[in-house]
Amino acid sequence: MRWRRLLKFIPTFILVGVAAYLFRPFYLDFSPPAIQLKLFSERCGDRLLGSLNAMDDKAGIAEMLVEIRGENGFKQPIFSGKGRRKGIEKELSVDLRFVPEGRYKLIAEARDASIWRNRSSSQVEFVVDHTPPKLDVRLTPSSPKIGGAISIHVRASEPVYPGMTVVDPNLFGRSSFTFHRLDGEGKVFLAVLGLSLEGKPGRSSVYLSFNDRAGNRSDERLEFDVRPVEFGMRFIALPPEKAKLLTDRRLMEEDRRRLARVRAMAGSERKLWRGRFLMPVEGIITSRFGEFRVYNGGLARSRHMGVDIKAEEGTPVRAANDGIVIFAGRLNVRGNTVIIDHGLGVRSHYCHLRSIAVREGDEVGKGDVIGEVGSTGRATGPHLHWAIEVNGRFVDPIEWTRYEF
Ligand SMILES: [Zn+2]
């Protein structure tokens, strides 16, 4: 008799069973939704960019709220949603132009659809910064010359990243340039540029821009006068045994090949030189930078891409500044040559040496002896041919003994 009575409840049992089966996530889900909040940058200027990823595999998400809250009491909802969903994936892009500067939290809260309404939240901190960095820009020299160099030194009020730069390509051989970071924080930057011998004197300018970590940009356009230079002309008579160095293509090609590796070298990314350069040898300057040269009655013509310092054979030649020896060897035209890398694309060359006292890879300090004055290669008497190049362009080395680039 009793089992008959129980029989009546079987449909109810089945119904409850089916319902429990169908709705099992709702009953058995004790885990809250998982929320992932990400910001592209924790310093924001005009816009906050990030992503939201919320998931609840079992019951699903029933409610979601994302908002920003400031220490100053500022509150702004970014996103809110109701209705059951398995997951929410969203790119966040929030206009912050009217949000006052300060420290903020981006907060995401979610509840799942289970009967427990499991709740979870996640937050990330960020700073709203609308103030562009202050830049202190210094040009050295304030008025550069044709065939000279100019350095652009920038000190920023906060860590910055270099942005767009513009220079006159007719003057600098390029339309933009690279800033090198000098400090660990990213507040001090330096760029060194060489002015072409073919450039025109007169008014010119550089444009530069820097962005702070929040993306606020500061830019400056600096005008300056480029001074003209009178380049003299010299007629040189080479003795017959050295005259072949003027015309022998094979010897010049050999030099070019030997220097190809050095030319292709990137060099140090760090500024190795300190302060002004030393005159590498004591003596008389017999030939200036940029001079026009005519050899043996017009057999060859060239520009003089360094200075000649006359001194007695055997006089010690010193490194003009700290650096790393990247070439030490014999060349046909320039004779025994040492090339020192000073970093950031700045190199110094010492030619026609009688002997070389350093080897490639050596670190040298300002004033260290690197060789002796001689007259090897295309030289008419003992002297040092001293040259400085900036990113592959030769500039007047004498300026480097006067200014701190
Ligand atoms: Zn020379």
Tab-separated table of C-alpha atoms and ligand atoms in Angstrom:
chain	number	residue	atom	x	y	z
A	1	MET	CA	0.000	0.000	0.000
A	2	ARG	CA	2.742	2.491	0.973
A	3	TRP	CA	4.704	2.054	-2.253
A	4	ARG	CA	1.548	3.031	-4.134
A	5	ARG	CA	1.479	6.289	-2.251
A	6	LEU	CA	5.169	6.865	-3.057
A	7	LEU	CA	4.398	6.155	-6.699
A	8	LYS	CA	2.287	9.323	-6.789
A	9	PHE	CA	5.438	11.389	-6.030
A	10	ILE	CA	7.556	9.927	-8.803
A	11	PRO	CA	6.605	12.630	-11.348
A	12	THR	CA	7.496	15.271	-8.725
A	13	PHE	CA	10.876	13.583	-8.127
A	14	ILE	CA	11.551	13.500	-11.847
A	15	LEU	CA	10.495	17.114	-12.236
A	16	VAL	CA	12.748	18.225	-9.377
A	17	GLY	CA	15.574	16.106	-10.813
A	18	VAL	CA	15.233	17.572	-14.281
A	19	ALA	CA	15.005	21.085	-12.884
A	20	ALA	CA	18.083	20.514	-10.708
A	21	TYR	CA	19.911	19.158	-13.717
A	22	LEU	CA	18.943	22.082	-15.951
A	23	PHE	CA	19.647	24.725	-13.363
A	24	ARG	CA	22.590	22.985	-11.706
A	25	PRO	CA	25.095	25.804	-12.324
A	26	PHE	CA	22.876	28.188	-10.422
A	27	TYR	CA	22.823	25.967	-7.407
A	28	LEU	CA	26.301	24.570	-7.475
A	29	ASP	CA	28.279	27.664	-8.478
A	30	PHE	CA	30.044	29.005	-5.416
A	31	SER	CA	32.849	30.697	-7.351
A	32	PRO	CA	32.618	34.392	-8.192
A	33	PRO	CA	33.325	35.745	-11.684
A	34	ALA	CA	36.963	36.167	-12.695
A	35	ILE	CA	37.857	39.734	-13.682
A	36	GLN	CA	40.955	40.913	-15.538
A	37	LEU	CA	41.573	44.660	-15.851
A	38	LYS	CA	44.500	45.947	-17.845
A	39	LEU	CA	45.779	49.461	-18.576
A	40	PHE	CA	48.139	50.296	-21.439
A	41	SER	CA	49.792	52.892	-19.254
A	42	GLU	CA	49.387	53.788	-15.613
A	43	ARG	CA	49.903	57.430	-16.541
A	44	CYS	CA	47.158	58.852	-18.721
A	45	GLY	CA	46.757	62.172	-20.473
A	46	ASP	CA	43.705	62.753	-22.657
A	47	ARG	CA	42.635	59.146	-22.783
A	48	LEU	CA	42.640	56.010	-20.714
A	49	LEU	CA	43.177	52.884	-22.764
A	50	GLY	CA	42.818	49.384	-21.448
A	51	SER	CA	40.824	46.213	-21.543
A	52	LEU	CA	38.295	44.376	-19.430
A	53	ASN	CA	37.862	40.644	-19.429
A	54	ALA	CA	35.275	39.088	-17.082
A	55	MET	CA	34.287	35.434	-17.089
A	56	ASP	CA	31.944	33.144	-15.227
A	57	ASP	CA	31.767	29.711	-16.817
A	58	LYS	CA	29.065	28.283	-14.616
A	59	ALA	CA	26.300	30.668	-13.625
A	60	GLY	CA	27.336	33.450	-15.943
A	61	ILE	CA	27.658	37.128	-15.129
A	62	ALA	CA	24.446	38.879	-14.178
A	63	GLU	CA	25.699	42.369	-13.360
A	64	MET	CA	28.811	44.300	-14.272
A	65	LEU	CA	29.976	47.779	-13.322
A	66	VAL	CA	33.181	49.591	-14.303
A	67	GLU	CA	33.955	53.043	-13.028
A	68	ILE	CA	36.782	55.391	-12.168
A	69	ARG	CA	37.110	56.827	-8.701
A	70	GLY	CA	39.512	59.508	-7.676
A	71	GLU	CA	41.171	60.338	-4.379
A	72	ASN	CA	39.534	63.726	-4.881
A	73	GLY	CA	36.061	62.162	-4.739
A	74	PHE	CA	35.595	62.221	-8.504
A	75	LYS	CA	33.508	59.348	-9.819
A	76	GLN	CA	32.586	58.396	-13.357
A	77	PRO	CA	30.902	55.222	-14.566
A	78	ILE	CA	32.518	53.727	-17.648
A	79	PHE	CA	30.366	50.752	-18.264
A	80	SER	CA	27.461	48.970	-16.606
A	81	GLY	CA	25.472	46.023	-17.791
A	82	LYS	CA	22.731	43.709	-16.634
A	83	GLY	CA	21.530	40.431	-18.071
A	84	ARG	CA	23.137	37.026	-17.927
A	85	ARG	CA	26.264	36.520	-20.022
A	86	LYS	CA	29.066	33.938	-19.917
A	87	GLY	CA	31.760	36.543	-20.343
A	88	ILE	CA	32.385	40.188	-21.097
A	89	GLU	CA	35.296	41.309	-23.194
A	90	LYS	CA	35.731	45.027	-23.800
A	91	GLU	CA	38.335	47.464	-25.009
A	92	LEU	CA	38.270	50.450	-22.704
A	93	SER	CA	38.802	53.902	-24.140
A	94	VAL	CA	37.826	56.728	-21.844
A	95	ASP	CA	37.999	60.418	-22.612
A	96	LEU	CA	39.874	62.004	-19.716
A	97	ARG	CA	40.048	65.550	-21.049
A	98	PHE	CA	37.610	66.804	-18.431
A	99	VAL	CA	38.881	64.630	-15.617
A	100	PRO	CA	40.992	66.658	-13.195
A	101	GLU	CA	44.611	65.654	-12.605
A	102	GLY	CA	45.229	63.263	-9.732
A	103	ARG	CA	45.410	59.647	-8.628
A	104	TYR	CA	42.582	57.356	-9.642
A	105	LYS	CA	41.410	53.795	-9.484
A	106	LEU	CA	39.698	51.943	-12.263
A	107	ILE	CA	37.333	49.538	-10.547
A	108	ALA	CA	35.383	46.654	-12.020
A	109	GLU	CA	32.704	44.787	-10.064
A	110	ALA	CA	30.687	41.783	-11.141
A	111	ARG	CA	28.039	39.473	-9.703
A	112	ASP	CA	27.253	36.094	-11.091
A	113	ALA	CA	23.792	34.724	-11.798
A	114	SER	CA	23.835	32.012	-9.140
A	115	ILE	CA	21.390	32.182	-6.271
A	116	TRP	CA	24.329	33.215	-4.071
A	117	ARG	CA	25.022	36.237	-6.263
A	118	ASN	CA	28.764	35.669	-5.887
A	119	ARG	CA	30.516	38.982	-6.158
A	120	SER	CA	34.049	39.886	-7.154
A	121	SER	CA	35.935	43.052	-7.946
A	122	SER	CA	39.237	44.117	-9.427
A	123	GLN	CA	41.029	47.432	-9.535
A	124	VAL	CA	44.047	49.127	-11.079
A	125	GLU	CA	45.551	52.466	-10.156
A	126	PHE	CA	46.444	55.226	-12.571
A	127	VAL	CA	47.398	58.876	-12.649
A	128	VAL	CA	45.737	61.538	-14.763
A	129	ASP	CA	48.329	64.028	-15.982
A	130	HIS	CA	47.462	66.853	-18.381
A	131	THR	CA	50.628	68.896	-17.858
A	132	PRO	CA	53.151	68.763	-20.714
A	133	PRO	CA	56.796	68.387	-19.685
A	134	LYS	CA	58.897	71.540	-19.335
A	135	LEU	CA	61.918	71.481	-21.610
A	136	ASP	CA	65.151	73.332	-21.135
A	137	VAL	CA	66.892	73.287	-24.531
A	138	ARG	CA	70.441	74.483	-25.131
A	139	LEU	CA	72.245	74.801	-28.452
A	140	THR	CA	76.062	74.647	-28.549
A	141	PRO	CA	77.308	76.825	-30.102
A	142	SER	CA	74.296	79.137	-30.213
A	143	SER	CA	75.333	80.107	-33.721
A	144	PRO	CA	77.014	77.219	-35.581
A	145	LYS	CA	79.187	77.571	-38.686
A	146	ILE	CA	79.349	75.928	-42.073
A	147	GLY	CA	81.419	72.750	-41.666
A	148	GLY	CA	80.993	72.889	-37.901
A	149	ALA	CA	78.887	70.960	-35.428
A	150	ILE	CA	75.945	71.767	-33.216
A	151	SER	CA	74.702	69.922	-30.162
A	152	ILE	CA	71.160	70.053	-28.817
A	153	HIS	CA	71.003	69.410	-25.105
A	154	VAL	CA	67.575	68.860	-23.530
A	155	ARG	CA	66.711	68.695	-19.841
A	156	ALA	CA	63.092	67.821	-19.071
A	157	SER	CA	61.106	68.380	-15.869
A	158	GLU	CA	59.963	64.734	-15.854
A	159	PRO	CA	60.830	61.499	-17.717
A	160	VAL	CA	60.138	61.927	-21.438
A	161	TYR	CA	60.415	60.157	-24.777
A	162	PRO	CA	61.809	61.861	-27.883
A	163	GLY	CA	59.189	62.597	-30.549
A	164	MET	CA	59.407	64.128	-33.990
A	165	THR	CA	62.452	66.166	-34.999
A	166	VAL	CA	63.033	68.304	-38.094
A	167	VAL	CA	66.150	69.961	-39.512
A	168	ASP	CA	67.038	71.526	-42.864
A	169	PRO	CA	68.294	68.661	-45.062
A	170	ASN	CA	70.343	71.062	-47.206
A	171	LEU	CA	72.334	72.007	-44.165
A	172	PHE	CA	72.494	68.726	-42.251
A	173	GLY	CA	72.156	66.122	-45.002
A	174	ARG	CA	69.105	64.684	-43.248
A	175	SER	CA	65.651	65.938	-42.350
A	176	SER	CA	65.435	64.478	-38.855
A	177	PHE	CA	67.842	63.471	-36.120
A	178	THR	CA	68.115	61.180	-33.106
A	179	PHE	CA	68.238	62.124	-29.459
A	180	HIS	CA	70.317	59.946	-27.145
A	181	ARG	CA	69.305	59.532	-23.539
A	182	LEU	CA	72.107	60.487	-21.169
A	183	ASP	CA	70.616	59.584	-17.783
A	184	GLY	CA	68.817	56.610	-16.249
A	185	GLU	CA	65.567	58.445	-15.603
A	186	GLY	CA	65.007	59.750	-19.126
A	187	LYS	CA	65.163	63.472	-18.395
A	188	VAL	CA	68.429	64.377	-20.153
A	189	PHE	CA	68.959	63.997	-23.904
A	190	LEU	CA	71.643	64.956	-26.397
A	191	ALA	CA	71.840	65.112	-30.185
A	192	VAL	CA	74.947	66.131	-32.127
A	193	LEU	CA	74.759	67.192	-35.769
A	194	GLY	CA	77.356	68.114	-38.361
A	195	LEU	CA	76.765	70.974	-40.818
A	196	SER	CA	77.566	70.308	-44.450
A	197	LEU	CA	80.378	72.187	-46.181
A	198	GLU	CA	77.919	72.694	-49.034
A	199	GLY	CA	75.238	74.263	-46.813
A	200	LYS	CA	74.206	77.896	-47.055
A	201	PRO	CA	74.841	80.313	-44.208
A	202	GLY	CA	71.932	82.321	-42.814
A	203	ARG	CA	68.822	81.739	-40.738
A	204	SER	CA	67.957	78.121	-39.924
A	205	SER	CA	66.039	76.225	-37.257
A	206	VAL	CA	65.532	72.901	-35.535
A	207	TYR	CA	62.206	71.498	-34.425
A	208	LEU	CA	62.007	68.989	-31.597
A	209	SER	CA	59.283	67.411	-29.510
A	210	PHE	CA	59.109	65.242	-26.413
A	211	ASN	CA	56.237	63.309	-24.853
A	212	ASP	CA	55.845	62.565	-21.180
A	213	ARG	CA	54.701	59.130	-19.966
A	214	ALA	CA	51.063	60.247	-20.135
A	215	GLY	CA	51.494	61.288	-23.767
A	216	ASN	CA	51.476	65.063	-23.172
A	217	ARG	CA	53.670	66.697	-25.781
A	218	SER	CA	55.986	69.674	-25.578
A	219	ASP	CA	57.666	70.971	-28.681
A	220	GLU	CA	60.072	73.713	-29.548
A	221	ARG	CA	61.390	75.381	-32.627
A	222	LEU	CA	64.759	77.024	-32.161
A	223	GLU	CA	66.079	79.523	-34.631
A	224	PHE	CA	69.750	80.290	-35.090
A	225	ASP	CA	72.148	81.911	-37.520
A	226	VAL	CA	74.585	79.767	-39.459
A	227	ARG	CA	77.867	81.638	-39.780
A	228	PRO	CA	79.698	81.663	-43.113
A	229	VAL	CA	83.333	80.546	-43.324
A	230	GLU	CA	86.076	81.631	-45.732
A	231	PHE	CA	87.763	78.437	-46.855
A	232	GLY	CA	91.172	79.077	-48.321
A	233	MET	CA	92.811	77.281	-51.218
A	234	ARG	CA	96.197	75.621	-51.205
A	235	PHE	CA	98.377	74.346	-53.996
A	236	ILE	CA	100.366	71.298	-52.949
A	237	ALA	CA	103.269	69.687	-54.779
A	238	LEU	CA	103.788	66.042	-53.870
A	239	PRO	CA	107.138	64.415	-54.736
A	240	PRO	CA	106.953	61.816	-57.560
A	241	GLU	CA	107.132	58.810	-55.190
A	242	LYS	CA	103.991	60.039	-53.350
A	243	ALA	CA	102.170	61.400	-56.406
A	244	LYS	CA	100.809	57.954	-57.217
A	245	LEU	CA	98.662	58.271	-54.074
A	246	LEU	CA	96.737	60.979	-55.930
A	247	THR	CA	95.743	58.931	-58.925
A	248	ASP	CA	96.124	55.258	-58.088
A	249	ARG	CA	92.524	54.085	-57.777
A	250	ARG	CA	93.625	50.666	-56.569
A	251	LEU	CA	95.395	52.082	-53.493
A	252	MET	CA	92.412	54.254	-52.602
A	253	GLU	CA	90.021	51.357	-53.115
A	254	GLU	CA	92.176	49.260	-50.769
A	255	ASP	CA	91.858	51.936	-48.058
A	256	ARG	CA	88.129	52.105	-48.584
A	257	ARG	CA	87.849	48.336	-48.151
A	258	ARG	CA	89.939	48.395	-44.976
A	259	LEU	CA	87.717	51.087	-43.504
A	260	ALA	CA	84.410	49.546	-44.625
A	261	ARG	CA	84.128	47.500	-41.436
A	262	VAL	CA	84.805	50.591	-39.309
A	263	ARG	CA	82.260	52.645	-41.273
A	264	ALA	CA	79.613	49.972	-40.801
A	265	MET	CA	80.213	49.765	-37.044
A	266	ALA	CA	77.408	51.181	-34.937
A	267	GLY	CA	79.715	52.485	-32.229
A	268	SER	CA	78.842	53.136	-28.622
A	269	GLU	CA	75.316	54.197	-27.728
A	270	ARG	CA	76.732	55.913	-24.654
A	271	LYS	CA	78.405	59.301	-24.569
A	272	LEU	CA	82.019	58.454	-23.789
A	273	TRP	CA	83.602	61.881	-24.157
A	274	ARG	CA	83.848	64.296	-21.248
A	275	GLY	CA	83.964	68.042	-21.649
A	276	ARG	CA	86.150	69.678	-24.252
A	277	PHE	CA	88.558	67.781	-26.492
A	278	LEU	CA	92.327	68.199	-26.136
A	279	MET	CA	94.580	69.249	-28.983
A	280	PRO	CA	96.150	65.817	-29.600
A	281	VAL	CA	99.577	67.248	-30.252
A	282	GLU	CA	101.338	70.499	-29.484
A	283	GLY	CA	102.341	72.237	-32.662
A	284	ILE	CA	101.361	74.753	-35.311
A	285	ILE	CA	98.186	74.403	-37.335
A	286	THR	CA	99.398	74.509	-40.917
A	287	SER	CA	96.167	73.645	-42.665
A	288	ARG	CA	92.598	74.312	-41.606
A	289	PHE	CA	89.449	72.286	-41.980
A	290	GLY	CA	87.546	72.683	-45.244
A	291	GLU	CA	90.475	74.095	-47.232
A	292	PHE	CA	90.326	73.593	-51.007
A	293	ARG	CA	93.349	71.673	-52.251
A	294	VAL	CA	94.906	71.443	-55.651
A	295	TYR	CA	97.666	68.849	-56.011
A	296	ASN	CA	100.559	68.927	-58.497
A	297	GLY	CA	99.167	71.567	-60.791
A	298	GLY	CA	95.622	70.249	-60.938
A	299	LEU	CA	96.338	66.509	-61.039
A	300	ALA	CA	93.855	66.132	-58.172
A	301	ARG	CA	91.530	68.328	-56.135
A	302	SER	CA	89.975	67.782	-52.727
A	303	ARG	CA	88.636	69.383	-49.575
A	304	HIS	CA	90.693	69.089	-46.436
A	305	MET	CA	88.499	67.179	-43.984
A	306	GLY	CA	90.602	67.728	-40.867
A	307	VAL	CA	93.333	69.999	-39.535
A	308	ASP	CA	97.064	69.527	-39.953
A	309	ILE	CA	99.217	70.121	-36.902
A	310	LYS	CA	102.915	70.393	-37.670
A	311	ALA	CA	105.226	68.853	-35.070
A	312	GLU	CA	108.549	67.084	-34.965
A	313	GLU	CA	108.732	63.467	-35.981
A	314	GLY	CA	108.227	61.313	-32.867
A	315	THR	CA	106.209	63.865	-30.853
A	316	PRO	CA	103.646	61.979	-28.753
A	317	VAL	CA	100.068	62.059	-30.074
A	318	ARG	CA	97.356	61.955	-27.401
A	319	ALA	CA	93.751	60.821	-27.439
A	320	ALA	CA	91.672	64.007	-27.651
A	321	ASN	CA	89.046	62.497	-25.375
A	322	ASP	CA	87.860	59.246	-23.762
A	323	GLY	CA	86.793	56.511	-26.136
A	324	ILE	CA	87.431	53.111	-27.657
A	325	VAL	CA	89.988	52.451	-30.403
A	326	ILE	CA	88.056	51.077	-33.369
A	327	PHE	CA	90.866	51.202	-35.934
A	328	ALA	CA	94.623	51.033	-35.569
A	329	GLY	CA	96.477	50.192	-38.760
A	330	ARG	CA	98.174	51.281	-41.957
A	331	LEU	CA	96.368	52.979	-44.811
A	332	ASN	CA	97.848	54.014	-48.167
A	333	VAL	CA	96.734	57.645	-48.204
A	334	ARG	CA	96.361	58.434	-44.518
A	335	GLY	CA	99.345	56.332	-43.433
A	336	ASN	CA	99.368	54.836	-39.935
A	337	THR	CA	95.979	55.743	-38.535
A	338	VAL	CA	94.108	55.489	-35.247
A	339	ILE	CA	90.353	56.013	-35.058
A	340	ILE	CA	88.664	56.460	-31.666
A	341	ASP	CA	84.924	56.077	-31.088
A	342	HIS	CA	83.597	58.568	-28.511
A	343	GLY	CA	79.995	57.334	-28.651
A	344	LEU	CA	76.773	58.766	-30.130
A	345	GLY	CA	78.333	58.753	-33.613
A	346	VAL	CA	81.335	60.936	-32.694
A	347	ARG	CA	84.789	59.692	-33.775
A	348	SER	CA	88.259	61.171	-33.983
A	349	HIS	CA	90.960	60.242	-36.509
A	350	TYR	CA	94.747	60.557	-36.128
A	351	CYS	CA	96.736	60.057	-39.338
A	352	HIS	CA	100.268	59.911	-40.825
A	353	LEU	CA	101.627	58.492	-37.524
A	354	ARG	CA	105.198	57.179	-37.376
A	355	SER	CA	104.125	54.528	-34.855
A	356	ILE	CA	100.916	53.365	-33.220
A	357	ALA	CA	100.805	52.681	-29.461
A	358	VAL	CA	97.287	51.235	-29.149
A	359	ARG	CA	95.308	48.301	-30.466
A	360	GLU	CA	91.743	47.973	-31.684
A	361	GLY	CA	89.380	47.482	-28.753
A	362	ASP	CA	91.569	49.450	-26.312
A	363	GLU	CA	89.807	51.903	-24.047
A	364	VAL	CA	91.695	55.170	-24.019
A	365	GLY	CA	91.397	58.162	-21.722
A	366	LYS	CA	91.711	61.825	-22.617
A	367	GLY	CA	95.455	62.573	-22.913
A	368	ASP	CA	96.661	58.955	-23.255
A	369	VAL	CA	99.483	58.543	-25.787
A	370	ILE	CA	98.211	56.643	-28.838
A	371	GLY	CA	101.192	57.066	-31.187
A	372	GLU	CA	103.875	59.385	-32.558
A	373	VAL	CA	103.849	62.125	-35.177
A	374	GLY	CA	105.171	60.934	-38.536
A	375	SER	CA	104.778	61.442	-42.271
A	376	THR	CA	103.449	58.085	-43.442
A	377	GLY	CA	100.966	58.044	-46.340
A	378	ARG	CA	100.217	61.153	-48.407
A	379	ALA	CA	102.192	63.642	-46.290
A	380	THR	CA	104.873	66.089	-47.385
A	381	GLY	CA	106.466	66.301	-43.939
A	382	PRO	CA	105.902	65.241	-40.317
A	383	HIS	CA	102.496	66.397	-39.087
A	384	LEU	CA	99.317	65.063	-37.553
A	385	HIS	CA	96.155	65.061	-39.635
A	386	TRP	CA	93.436	65.254	-37.004
A	387	ALA	CA	89.772	64.843	-37.922
A	388	ILE	CA	86.444	64.504	-36.141
A	389	GLU	CA	83.346	62.981	-37.666
A	390	VAL	CA	79.764	63.190	-36.477
A	391	ASN	CA	77.526	60.444	-37.844
A	392	GLY	CA	79.841	59.959	-40.816
A	393	ARG	CA	80.251	63.675	-41.603
A	394	PHE	CA	83.601	65.362	-40.982
A	395	VAL	CA	83.429	68.608	-39.024
A	396	ASP	CA	85.986	71.164	-37.884
A	397	PRO	CA	87.822	69.470	-34.972
A	398	ILE	CA	89.111	72.771	-33.516
A	399	GLU	CA	85.561	73.661	-32.385
A	400	TRP	CA	85.617	70.583	-30.154
A	401	THR	CA	88.507	72.052	-28.167
A	402	ARG	CA	86.483	75.260	-27.602
A	403	TYR	CA	82.959	74.068	-26.894
A	404	GLU	CA	81.534	71.347	-24.722
A	405	PHE	CA	79.306	69.526	-27.167
B	1	ZN	ZN	95.544	66.867	-43.303
